[in-house]
PDB file of C-alpha atoms and ligand atoms in Angstrom:
ATOM      1  CA  MET A 200       2.841  21.572 -13.887  1.00 47.00           C
ATOM      2  CA  ALA A 201       0.308  24.157 -14.914  1.00 46.00           C
ATOM      3  CA  ASP A 202      -2.233  23.205 -12.236  1.00 51.00           C
ATOM      4  CA  ARG A 203       0.503  23.242  -9.653  1.00 55.00           C
ATOM      5  CA  LEU A 204       1.389  26.776 -10.687  1.00 49.00           C
ATOM      6  CA  SER A 205      -2.225  27.827 -10.514  1.00 55.00           C
ATOM      7  CA  SER A 206      -2.283  26.690  -6.894  1.00 65.00           C
ATOM      8  CA  GLY A 207       0.691  28.972  -6.272  1.00 74.00           C
ATOM      9  CA  VAL A 208       3.285  26.267  -5.618  1.00 82.00           C
ATOM     10  CA  THR A 209       6.123  25.635  -8.056  1.00 88.00           C
ATOM     11  CA  ASP A 210       7.477  22.175  -8.831  1.00 90.00           C
ATOM     12  CA  ALA A 211      10.740  23.061  -7.083  1.00 93.00           C
ATOM     13  CA  GLU A 212       8.901  24.190  -3.945  1.00 95.00           C
ATOM     14  CA  ARG A 213       6.760  21.080  -3.923  1.00 97.00           C
ATOM     15  CA  THR A 214       9.789  18.835  -4.378  1.00 96.00           C
ATOM     16  CA  ALA A 215      11.520  20.552  -1.447  1.00 97.00           C
ATOM     17  CA  GLU A 216       8.413  19.995   0.679  1.00 97.00           C
ATOM     18  CA  LEU A 217       8.246  16.314  -0.300  1.00 98.00           C
ATOM     19  CA  ARG A 218      11.963  15.896   0.437  1.00 98.00           C
ATOM     20  CA  ALA A 219      11.513  17.328   3.931  1.00 98.00           C
ATOM     21  CA  ASN A 220       8.438  15.180   4.612  1.00 98.00           C
ATOM     22  CA  LEU A 221      10.266  12.093   3.394  1.00 98.00           C
ATOM     23  CA  ALA A 222      13.243  12.802   5.662  1.00 98.00           C
ATOM     24  CA  GLU A 223      10.863  13.072   8.615  1.00 98.00           C
ATOM     25  CA  VAL A 224       9.087   9.815   7.797  1.00 98.00           C
ATOM     26  CA  ARG A 225      12.383   7.981   7.264  1.00 98.00           C
ATOM     27  CA  ALA A 226      13.590   9.299  10.637  1.00 98.00           C
ATOM     28  CA  ARG A 227      10.405   7.988  12.299  1.00 98.00           C
ATOM     29  CA  ILE A 228      10.897   4.580  10.673  1.00 98.00           C
ATOM     30  CA  ASP A 229      14.559   4.454  11.735  1.00 98.00           C
ATOM     31  CA  ALA A 230      13.729   5.437  15.317  1.00 98.00           C
ATOM     32  CA  ALA A 231      10.889   2.909  15.577  1.00 98.00           C
ATOM     33  CA  ALA A 232      13.021   0.113  14.135  1.00 98.00           C
ATOM     34  CA  THR A 233      15.919   0.907  16.429  1.00 98.00           C
ATOM     35  CA  ALA A 234      13.608   1.034  19.457  1.00 98.00           C
ATOM     36  CA  ALA A 235      12.313  -2.422  18.495  1.00 98.00           C
ATOM     37  CA  GLY A 236      15.832  -3.808  18.018  1.00 98.00           C
ATOM     38  CA  ARG A 237      15.246  -4.145  14.292  1.00 98.00           C
ATOM     39  CA  ASP A 238      17.308  -3.097  11.283  1.00 98.00           C
ATOM     40  CA  PRO A 239      15.627  -0.091   9.595  1.00 97.00           C
ATOM     41  CA  ALA A 240      16.817  -1.475   6.246  1.00 97.00           C
ATOM     42  CA  GLU A 241      14.365  -4.379   6.529  1.00 96.00           C
ATOM     43  CA  ILE A 242      11.399  -1.968   6.413  1.00 98.00           C
ATOM     44  CA  THR A 243      10.026  -0.854   3.053  1.00 98.00           C
ATOM     45  CA  LEU A 244       8.244   2.481   2.766  1.00 98.00           C
ATOM     46  CA  ILE A 245       5.311   2.523   0.369  1.00 98.00           C
ATOM     47  CA  ALA A 246       4.212   6.053  -0.524  1.00 98.00           C
ATOM     48  CA  ILE A 247       0.422   6.135  -0.905  1.00 98.00           C
ATOM     49  CA  THR A 248      -0.223   8.678  -3.649  1.00 98.00           C
ATOM     50  CA  LYS A 249      -4.042   8.561  -3.752  1.00 98.00           C
ATOM     51  CA  THR A 250      -5.664  11.931  -4.586  1.00 97.00           C
ATOM     52  CA  PHE A 251      -2.225  13.441  -5.298  1.00 97.00           C
ATOM     53  CA  PRO A 252      -1.019  14.071  -8.852  1.00 97.00           C
ATOM     54  CA  ALA A 253       1.372  11.958 -10.916  1.00 98.00           C
ATOM     55  CA  SER A 254       3.905  14.781 -10.610  1.00 97.00           C
ATOM     56  CA  ASP A 255       4.062  14.060  -6.852  1.00 98.00           C
ATOM     57  CA  ALA A 256       4.429  10.334  -7.484  1.00 98.00           C
ATOM     58  CA  ALA A 257       7.258  10.928  -9.951  1.00 98.00           C
ATOM     59  CA  ALA A 258       8.956  13.377  -7.567  1.00 97.00           C
ATOM     60  CA  MET A 259       8.777  10.801  -4.737  1.00 98.00           C
ATOM     61  CA  ALA A 260      10.338   8.185  -7.017  1.00 98.00           C
ATOM     62  CA  GLY A 261      13.038  10.712  -7.882  1.00 97.00           C
ATOM     63  CA  LEU A 262      13.725  11.117  -4.151  1.00 98.00           C
ATOM     64  CA  GLY A 263      14.444   7.395  -3.894  1.00 98.00           C
ATOM     65  CA  VAL A 264      11.082   5.899  -2.923  1.00 98.00           C
ATOM     66  CA  THR A 265      10.864   2.642  -4.872  1.00 98.00           C
ATOM     67  CA  ASP A 266       7.287   1.651  -3.966  1.00 98.00           C
ATOM     68  CA  LEU A 267       4.091   3.609  -4.605  1.00 98.00           C
ATOM     69  CA  GLY A 268       0.493   2.686  -3.747  1.00 98.00           C
ATOM     70  CA  GLU A 269      -3.044   3.551  -4.772  1.00 98.00           C
ATOM     71  CA  ASN A 270      -6.492   2.465  -3.607  1.00 97.00           C
ATOM     72  CA  ARG A 271      -8.846   3.071  -6.561  1.00 97.00           C
ATOM     73  CA  ASP A 272      -8.483   1.314  -9.880  1.00 96.00           C
ATOM     74  CA  GLN A 273      -9.424   4.143 -12.180  1.00 95.00           C
ATOM     75  CA  GLU A 274      -7.125   6.665 -10.532  1.00 96.00           C
ATOM     76  CA  ALA A 275      -4.324   4.128 -10.142  1.00 97.00           C
ATOM     77  CA  GLY A 276      -4.192   2.960 -13.747  1.00 96.00           C
ATOM     78  CA  ARG A 277      -4.103   6.484 -15.084  1.00 97.00           C
ATOM     79  CA  LYS A 278      -1.545   7.660 -12.546  1.00 98.00           C
ATOM     80  CA  ALA A 279       0.815   4.721 -13.063  1.00 97.00           C
ATOM     81  CA  ALA A 280       0.976   5.526 -16.777  1.00 97.00           C
ATOM     82  CA  GLU A 281       1.351   9.283 -16.218  1.00 98.00           C
ATOM     83  CA  THR A 282       4.016   8.754 -13.580  1.00 98.00           C
ATOM     84  CA  SER A 283       6.254   6.676 -15.821  1.00 96.00           C
ATOM     85  CA  ALA A 284       6.200   9.475 -18.394  1.00 97.00           C
ATOM     86  CA  LEU A 285       7.274  12.011 -15.730  1.00 97.00           C
ATOM     87  CA  LEU A 286      10.094  10.051 -14.065  1.00 96.00           C
ATOM     88  CA  PRO A 287      13.352  11.986 -13.869  1.00 92.00           C
ATOM     89  CA  PRO A 288      16.081  10.528 -16.156  1.00 93.00           C
ATOM     90  CA  GLY A 289      17.815   7.482 -14.687  1.00 95.00           C
ATOM     91  CA  VAL A 290      15.079   6.777 -12.116  1.00 96.00           C
ATOM     92  CA  ALA A 291      13.824   3.192 -12.216  1.00 96.00           C
ATOM     93  CA  ALA A 292      10.111   2.507 -12.652  1.00 96.00           C
ATOM     94  CA  PRO A 293       8.404   2.293  -9.239  1.00 98.00           C
ATOM     95  CA  ARG A 294       6.696  -0.842  -7.994  1.00 98.00           C
ATOM     96  CA  TRP A 295       2.939  -0.166  -7.835  1.00 98.00           C
ATOM     97  CA  HIS A 296       0.872  -1.542  -4.972  1.00 98.00           C
ATOM     98  CA  PHE A 297      -2.898  -1.741  -5.049  1.00 98.00           C
ATOM     99  CA  VAL A 298      -4.184  -1.322  -1.474  1.00 98.00           C
ATOM    100  CA  GLY A 299      -7.905  -0.603  -1.882  1.00 97.00           C
ATOM    101  CA  GLN A 300     -11.079  -2.574  -1.840  1.00 95.00           C
ATOM    102  CA  LEU A 301     -11.181  -4.416  -5.139  1.00 95.00           C
ATOM    103  CA  GLN A 302     -14.183  -5.393  -7.215  1.00 94.00           C
ATOM    104  CA  ARG A 303     -13.977  -8.646  -9.105  1.00 95.00           C
ATOM    105  CA  ASN A 304     -14.664  -6.903 -12.419  1.00 96.00           C
ATOM    106  CA  LYS A 305     -11.661  -4.587 -11.840  1.00 97.00           C
ATOM    107  CA  ALA A 306      -9.216  -7.414 -11.238  1.00 96.00           C
ATOM    108  CA  ARG A 307      -8.145  -7.612 -14.870  1.00 95.00           C
ATOM    109  CA  SER A 308      -7.453  -3.908 -15.027  1.00 97.00           C
ATOM    110  CA  VAL A 309      -5.467  -3.904 -11.769  1.00 98.00           C
ATOM    111  CA  ALA A 310      -3.404  -6.911 -12.871  1.00 97.00           C
ATOM    112  CA  ALA A 311      -2.211  -4.937 -15.885  1.00 96.00           C
ATOM    113  CA  TYR A 312      -0.348  -2.233 -13.900  1.00 97.00           C
ATOM    114  CA  ALA A 313      -0.022  -3.368 -10.270  1.00 98.00           C
ATOM    115  CA  ASP A 314       3.013  -5.342  -9.181  1.00 98.00           C
ATOM    116  CA  VAL A 315       1.512  -6.102  -5.781  1.00 98.00           C
ATOM    117  CA  VAL A 316      -2.117  -6.440  -4.699  1.00 98.00           C
ATOM    118  CA  GLN A 317      -2.314  -6.042  -0.919  1.00 98.00           C
ATOM    119  CA  SER A 318      -6.064  -6.225  -0.496  1.00 98.00           C
ATOM    120  CA  VAL A 319      -7.227  -9.721  -1.346  1.00 98.00           C
ATOM    121  CA  ASP A 320     -10.086 -10.077   1.109  1.00 96.00           C
ATOM    122  CA  ARG A 321     -12.177 -12.926  -0.297  1.00 95.00           C
ATOM    123  CA  PRO A 322     -11.755 -16.135  -2.284  1.00 95.00           C
ATOM    124  CA  ALA A 323     -13.691 -14.842  -5.311  1.00 94.00           C
ATOM    125  CA  LEU A 324     -10.950 -12.298  -6.000  1.00 96.00           C
ATOM    126  CA  VAL A 325      -8.222 -14.912  -6.225  1.00 97.00           C
ATOM    127  CA  ASP A 326      -9.368 -16.493  -9.490  1.00 96.00           C
ATOM    128  CA  ALA A 327     -10.179 -13.132 -11.058  1.00 97.00           C
ATOM    129  CA  LEU A 328      -6.736 -11.727 -10.230  1.00 98.00           C
ATOM    130  CA  ALA A 329      -4.974 -14.873 -11.356  1.00 98.00           C
ATOM    131  CA  ALA A 330      -6.806 -14.772 -14.694  1.00 97.00           C
ATOM    132  CA  GLY A 331      -5.897 -11.092 -15.074  1.00 97.00           C
ATOM    133  CA  ALA A 332      -2.240 -11.773 -14.289  1.00 98.00           C
ATOM    134  CA  ARG A 333      -2.035 -14.596 -16.818  1.00 97.00           C
ATOM    135  CA  ARG A 334      -3.737 -12.504 -19.469  1.00 97.00           C
ATOM    136  CA  ALA A 335      -1.230  -9.692 -18.849  1.00 96.00           C
ATOM    137  CA  GLY A 336       1.635 -12.188 -18.884  1.00 96.00           C
ATOM    138  CA  ARG A 337       2.714 -11.143 -15.381  1.00 96.00           C
ATOM    139  CA  GLU A 338       3.108 -12.569 -11.898  1.00 97.00           C
ATOM    140  CA  LEU A 339       1.522 -10.602  -9.087  1.00 98.00           C
ATOM    141  CA  ASP A 340       2.619 -10.556  -5.479  1.00 98.00           C
ATOM    142  CA  VAL A 341      -0.435 -10.871  -3.263  1.00 98.00           C
ATOM    143  CA  LEU A 342      -1.120 -10.089   0.390  1.00 98.00           C
ATOM    144  CA  VAL A 343      -4.177 -11.372   2.201  1.00 98.00           C
ATOM    145  CA  GLN A 344      -5.942  -8.477   3.906  1.00 98.00           C
ATOM    146  CA  VAL A 345      -6.772  -9.373   7.496  1.00 98.00           C
ATOM    147  CA  SER A 346      -9.709  -7.860   9.367  1.00 96.00           C
ATOM    148  CA  LEU A 347      -8.650  -6.588  12.785  1.00 94.00           C
ATOM    149  CA  ASP A 348     -12.131  -5.347  13.646  1.00 89.00           C
ATOM    150  CA  PRO A 349     -14.214  -7.010  16.353  1.00 80.00           C
ATOM    151  CA  PRO A 350     -15.928 -10.132  14.899  1.00 74.00           C
ATOM    152  CA  ASP A 351     -19.384  -8.765  14.114  1.00 70.00           C
ATOM    153  CA  SER A 352     -18.603  -5.146  13.377  1.00 73.00           C
ATOM    154  CA  ALA A 353     -19.751  -3.822  10.041  1.00 70.00           C
ATOM    155  CA  GLY A 354     -16.221  -2.464   9.836  1.00 62.00           C
ATOM    156  CA  ARG A 355     -13.614  -2.647   7.182  1.00 63.00           C
ATOM    157  CA  ALA A 356     -12.668  -5.141   4.546  1.00 83.00           C
ATOM    158  CA  GLY A 357     -10.534  -8.118   5.405  1.00 95.00           C
ATOM    159  CA  VAL A 358     -10.529 -11.844   5.956  1.00 96.00           C
ATOM    160  CA  PRO A 359     -11.340 -12.943   9.523  1.00 96.00           C
ATOM    161  CA  PRO A 360      -8.085 -14.083  11.206  1.00 96.00           C
ATOM    162  CA  ASP A 361      -9.145 -17.744  11.325  1.00 96.00           C
ATOM    163  CA  ASP A 362      -9.692 -17.869   7.553  1.00 97.00           C
ATOM    164  CA  VAL A 363      -6.405 -16.280   6.478  1.00 98.00           C
ATOM    165  CA  VAL A 364      -4.455 -19.498   5.973  1.00 98.00           C
ATOM    166  CA  ALA A 365      -7.252 -20.958   3.807  1.00 98.00           C
ATOM    167  CA  VAL A 366      -7.296 -17.868   1.557  1.00 98.00           C
ATOM    168  CA  GLY A 367      -3.494 -17.984   1.488  1.00 98.00           C
ATOM    169  CA  ASP A 368      -3.671 -21.603   0.293  1.00 98.00           C
ATOM    170  CA  LEU A 369      -5.882 -20.496  -2.608  1.00 98.00           C
ATOM    171  CA  VAL A 370      -3.499 -17.695  -3.576  1.00 98.00           C
ATOM    172  CA  GLU A 371      -0.466 -19.976  -3.428  1.00 97.00           C
ATOM    173  CA  ALA A 372      -2.214 -22.532  -5.639  1.00 98.00           C
ATOM    174  CA  ALA A 373      -3.258 -19.945  -8.253  1.00 98.00           C
ATOM    175  CA  ASP A 374      -1.174 -19.769 -11.401  1.00 97.00           C
ATOM    176  CA  GLY A 375      -0.017 -16.167 -11.879  1.00 97.00           C
ATOM    177  CA  LEU A 376      -0.051 -15.186  -8.191  1.00 98.00           C
ATOM    178  CA  ARG A 377       2.658 -15.356  -5.533  1.00 98.00           C
ATOM    179  CA  LEU A 378       1.593 -15.298  -1.890  1.00 98.00           C
ATOM    180  CA  ALA A 379       3.750 -12.731  -0.096  1.00 98.00           C
ATOM    181  CA  GLY A 380       2.079 -12.207   3.306  1.00 98.00           C
ATOM    182  CA  VAL A 381      -0.605 -10.205   5.085  1.00 98.00           C
ATOM    183  CA  MET A 382      -1.891  -6.638   5.169  1.00 98.00           C
ATOM    184  CA  ALA A 383      -4.126  -4.855   7.665  1.00 98.00           C
ATOM    185  CA  VAL A 384      -5.472  -1.498   8.751  1.00 97.00           C
ATOM    186  CA  ALA A 385      -5.862  -0.853  12.497  1.00 95.00           C
ATOM    187  CA  PRO A 386      -9.496  -0.503  13.585  1.00 92.00           C
ATOM    188  CA  LEU A 387     -10.769   3.073  13.329  1.00 87.00           C
ATOM    189  CA  GLY A 388     -10.616   4.781  16.701  1.00 85.00           C
ATOM    190  CA  GLY A 389      -9.161   1.675  18.366  1.00 88.00           C
ATOM    191  CA  GLU A 390      -5.772   1.085  19.962  1.00 93.00           C
ATOM    192  CA  PRO A 391      -3.258   0.030  17.308  1.00 96.00           C
ATOM    193  CA  ASP A 392      -1.014  -2.039  19.636  1.00 97.00           C
ATOM    194  CA  PRO A 393      -3.362  -4.944  20.416  1.00 97.00           C
ATOM    195  CA  ALA A 394      -4.576  -4.996  16.807  1.00 97.00           C
ATOM    196  CA  PHE A 395      -1.051  -5.194  15.373  1.00 98.00           C
ATOM    197  CA  ALA A 396      -0.109  -7.817  17.976  1.00 98.00           C
ATOM    198  CA  ARG A 397      -3.007  -9.943  16.711  1.00 97.00           C
ATOM    199  CA  LEU A 398      -1.865  -9.365  13.132  1.00 98.00           C
ATOM    200  CA  ALA A 399       1.621 -10.650  14.048  1.00 98.00           C
ATOM    201  CA  GLU A 400       0.054 -13.904  15.321  1.00 98.00           C
ATOM    202  CA  VAL A 401      -1.935 -14.321  12.115  1.00 98.00           C
ATOM    203  CA  ALA A 402       1.226 -13.620  10.095  1.00 98.00           C
ATOM    204  CA  ASP A 403       3.097 -16.319  12.061  1.00 98.00           C
ATOM    205  CA  ARG A 404       0.382 -18.861  11.286  1.00 98.00           C
ATOM    206  CA  LEU A 405       0.460 -18.009   7.586  1.00 98.00           C
ATOM    207  CA  ARG A 406       4.250 -18.213   7.499  1.00 98.00           C
ATOM    208  CA  ALA A 407       4.186 -21.606   9.222  1.00 98.00           C
ATOM    209  CA  ALA A 408       2.030 -22.898   6.350  1.00 98.00           C
ATOM    210  CA  HIS A 409       3.806 -20.882   3.618  1.00 98.00           C
ATOM    211  CA  PRO A 410       7.413 -20.055   4.529  1.00 98.00           C
ATOM    212  CA  GLY A 411       7.759 -17.634   1.598  1.00 97.00           C
ATOM    213  CA  ALA A 412       4.880 -15.446   2.803  1.00 98.00           C
ATOM    214  CA  GLY A 413       6.684 -13.346   5.395  1.00 98.00           C
ATOM    215  CA  VAL A 414       5.550  -9.813   4.595  1.00 98.00           C
ATOM    216  CA  ILE A 415       3.526  -7.861   7.168  1.00 98.00           C
ATOM    217  CA  SER A 416       2.095  -4.677   5.636  1.00 99.00           C
ATOM    218  CA  ALA A 417       0.871  -2.495   8.491  1.00 98.00           C
ATOM    219  CA  GLY A 418       1.221   1.041   9.739  1.00 98.00           C
ATOM    220  CA  MET A 419       0.142   4.348   8.214  1.00 98.00           C
ATOM    221  CA  SER A 420       0.945   7.993   9.008  1.00 98.00           C
ATOM    222  CA  GLY A 421      -0.630   7.827  12.467  1.00 97.00           C
ATOM    223  CA  ASP A 422       0.479   4.411  13.702  1.00 98.00           C
ATOM    224  CA  LEU A 423       3.627   3.320  11.912  1.00 98.00           C
ATOM    225  CA  GLU A 424       5.636   3.168  15.168  1.00 98.00           C
ATOM    226  CA  SER A 425       3.211   0.664  16.674  1.00 98.00           C
ATOM    227  CA  ALA A 426       3.189  -1.419  13.492  1.00 98.00           C
ATOM    228  CA  ILE A 427       7.000  -1.539  13.358  1.00 98.00           C
ATOM    229  CA  ALA A 428       7.124  -2.541  17.033  1.00 98.00           C
ATOM    230  CA  HIS A 429       4.909  -5.496  16.078  1.00 98.00           C
ATOM    231  CA  GLY A 430       6.972  -6.650  13.143  1.00 98.00           C
ATOM    232  CA  ALA A 431       5.690  -4.699  10.126  1.00 98.00           C
ATOM    233  CA  SER A 432       7.982  -5.091   7.133  1.00 98.00           C
ATOM    234  CA  TRP A 433       6.081  -2.707   4.855  1.00 98.00           C
ATOM    235  CA  VAL A 434       4.547   0.599   5.993  1.00 98.00           C
ATOM    236  CA  ARG A 435       2.026   2.487   3.832  1.00 98.00           C
ATOM    237  CA  VAL A 436       2.256   6.252   4.290  1.00 98.00           C
ATOM    238  CA  GLY A 437       0.201   8.941   2.580  1.00 98.00           C
ATOM    239  CA  THR A 438      -0.611  12.014   4.684  1.00 98.00           C
ATOM    240  CA  ALA A 439       2.792  12.352   6.384  1.00 98.00           C
ATOM    241  CA  LEU A 440       4.490  12.413   2.963  1.00 98.00           C
ATOM    242  CA  PHE A 441       2.098  14.388   0.769  1.00 98.00           C
ATOM    243  CA  GLY A 442      -0.042  16.372   3.179  1.00 97.00           C
ATOM    244  CA  ARG A 443      -3.699  16.166   4.008  1.00 95.00           C
ATOM    245  CA  ARG A 444      -5.922  14.815   1.286  1.00 92.00           C
ATOM    246  CA  GLY A 445      -8.580  17.211   0.096  1.00 82.00           C
ATOM    247  CA  LEU A 446      -6.520  20.379   0.529  1.00 61.00           C
ATOM    248  CA  LEU A 447      -4.111  20.215  -2.381  1.00 51.00           C
ATOM    249  CA  SER A 448      -6.264  17.821  -4.356  1.00 45.00           C
ATOM    250  CA  ASP A 449      -9.131  20.311  -4.435  1.00 44.00           C
ATOM    251  CA  HIS A 450      -6.902  22.466  -6.595  1.00 42.00           C
ATOM    252  CA  VAL A 451      -5.481  19.861  -8.898  1.00 40.00           C
ATOM    253  CA  ARG A 452      -8.497  17.708  -9.709  1.00 33.00           C
TER     254      ARG A 452
HETATM  255  C1  PLP I 595      -4.799   5.889   2.397  1.00 51.99           C
HETATM  256  C2  PLP I 595      -4.228   4.607   2.854  1.00 51.99           C
HETATM  257  C3  PLP I 595      -3.023   4.566   3.573  1.00 51.99           C
HETATM  258  C4  PLP I 595      -2.240   5.812   3.959  1.00 51.99           C
HETATM  259  O1  PLP I 595      -2.903   6.447   5.010  1.00 51.99           O
HETATM  260  P1  PLP I 595      -2.308   7.787   5.695  1.00 51.99           P
HETATM  261  O2  PLP I 595      -3.020   7.839   6.999  1.00 51.99           O
HETATM  262  O3  PLP I 595      -2.649   8.910   4.792  1.00 51.99           O
HETATM  263  O4  PLP I 595      -0.848   7.600   5.843  1.00 51.99           O
HETATM  264  C5  PLP I 595      -2.537   3.322   3.940  1.00 51.99           C
HETATM  265  N1  PLP I 595      -3.199   2.182   3.651  1.00 51.99           N
HETATM  266  C6  PLP I 595      -4.348   2.183   2.960  1.00 51.99           C
HETATM  267  C7  PLP I 595      -5.020   0.886   2.683  1.00 51.99           C
HETATM  268  C8  PLP I 595      -4.908   3.390   2.543  1.00 51.99           C
HETATM  269  O5  PLP I 595      -6.071   3.382   1.869  1.00 51.99           O
END
């Protein structure tokens, strides 16, 4: 792409870099799964493309990554469309995951391009997403985002662990949505192991109530080994695949 050239990196060089990064991340996933006595094939890698260009997303799909994720509606909608136009011949359309904090008034927009919404963190979003899915004539897979922060921290988004089953009930009952499981981000600056162990308990409770909701989305560039040790089935990786945000993206945006 022209902006890529102006930053001094050719498409071929960038693709080689992405291929090497991907091999490293896959090796980390395989090693973590093996160490936990799990089959690496049961873990899905979701490449988080936020701040990186559609050319990177398309290249990742061309390298065999089937799932891509974004965290801001405006960027995501545009990039999903641009990416499909750039896919190498014969490469299937990626599955798009929305992983960011979602405003109710963006639900309709997200439902039009996302296949999975991982960040349902309050009941009010359920109806809005369901309405958006029906309007778009689609069914969305939904994860309930679980807060792993201490109870009264002004921390991140997420449903308190004790309320997850109730929000899951709402999702399961909503026409247009399919409850798939839980998602979480480890507390900033905290130890990932106890947090992901707690997430596994919450996931067990949800699965007891909804046997089809077995997905655990946890683990990012810095803590995917811990997440896999605690049962993660989906890992969401940005930095380790694309590089640090804010370096490259300064040039291309
Ligand atoms: C950005 C982001 C990731 C990826 O984080 P990295 O540390 O760059 O791998 C994963 N999950 C969510 C919700 C994100 O916003």
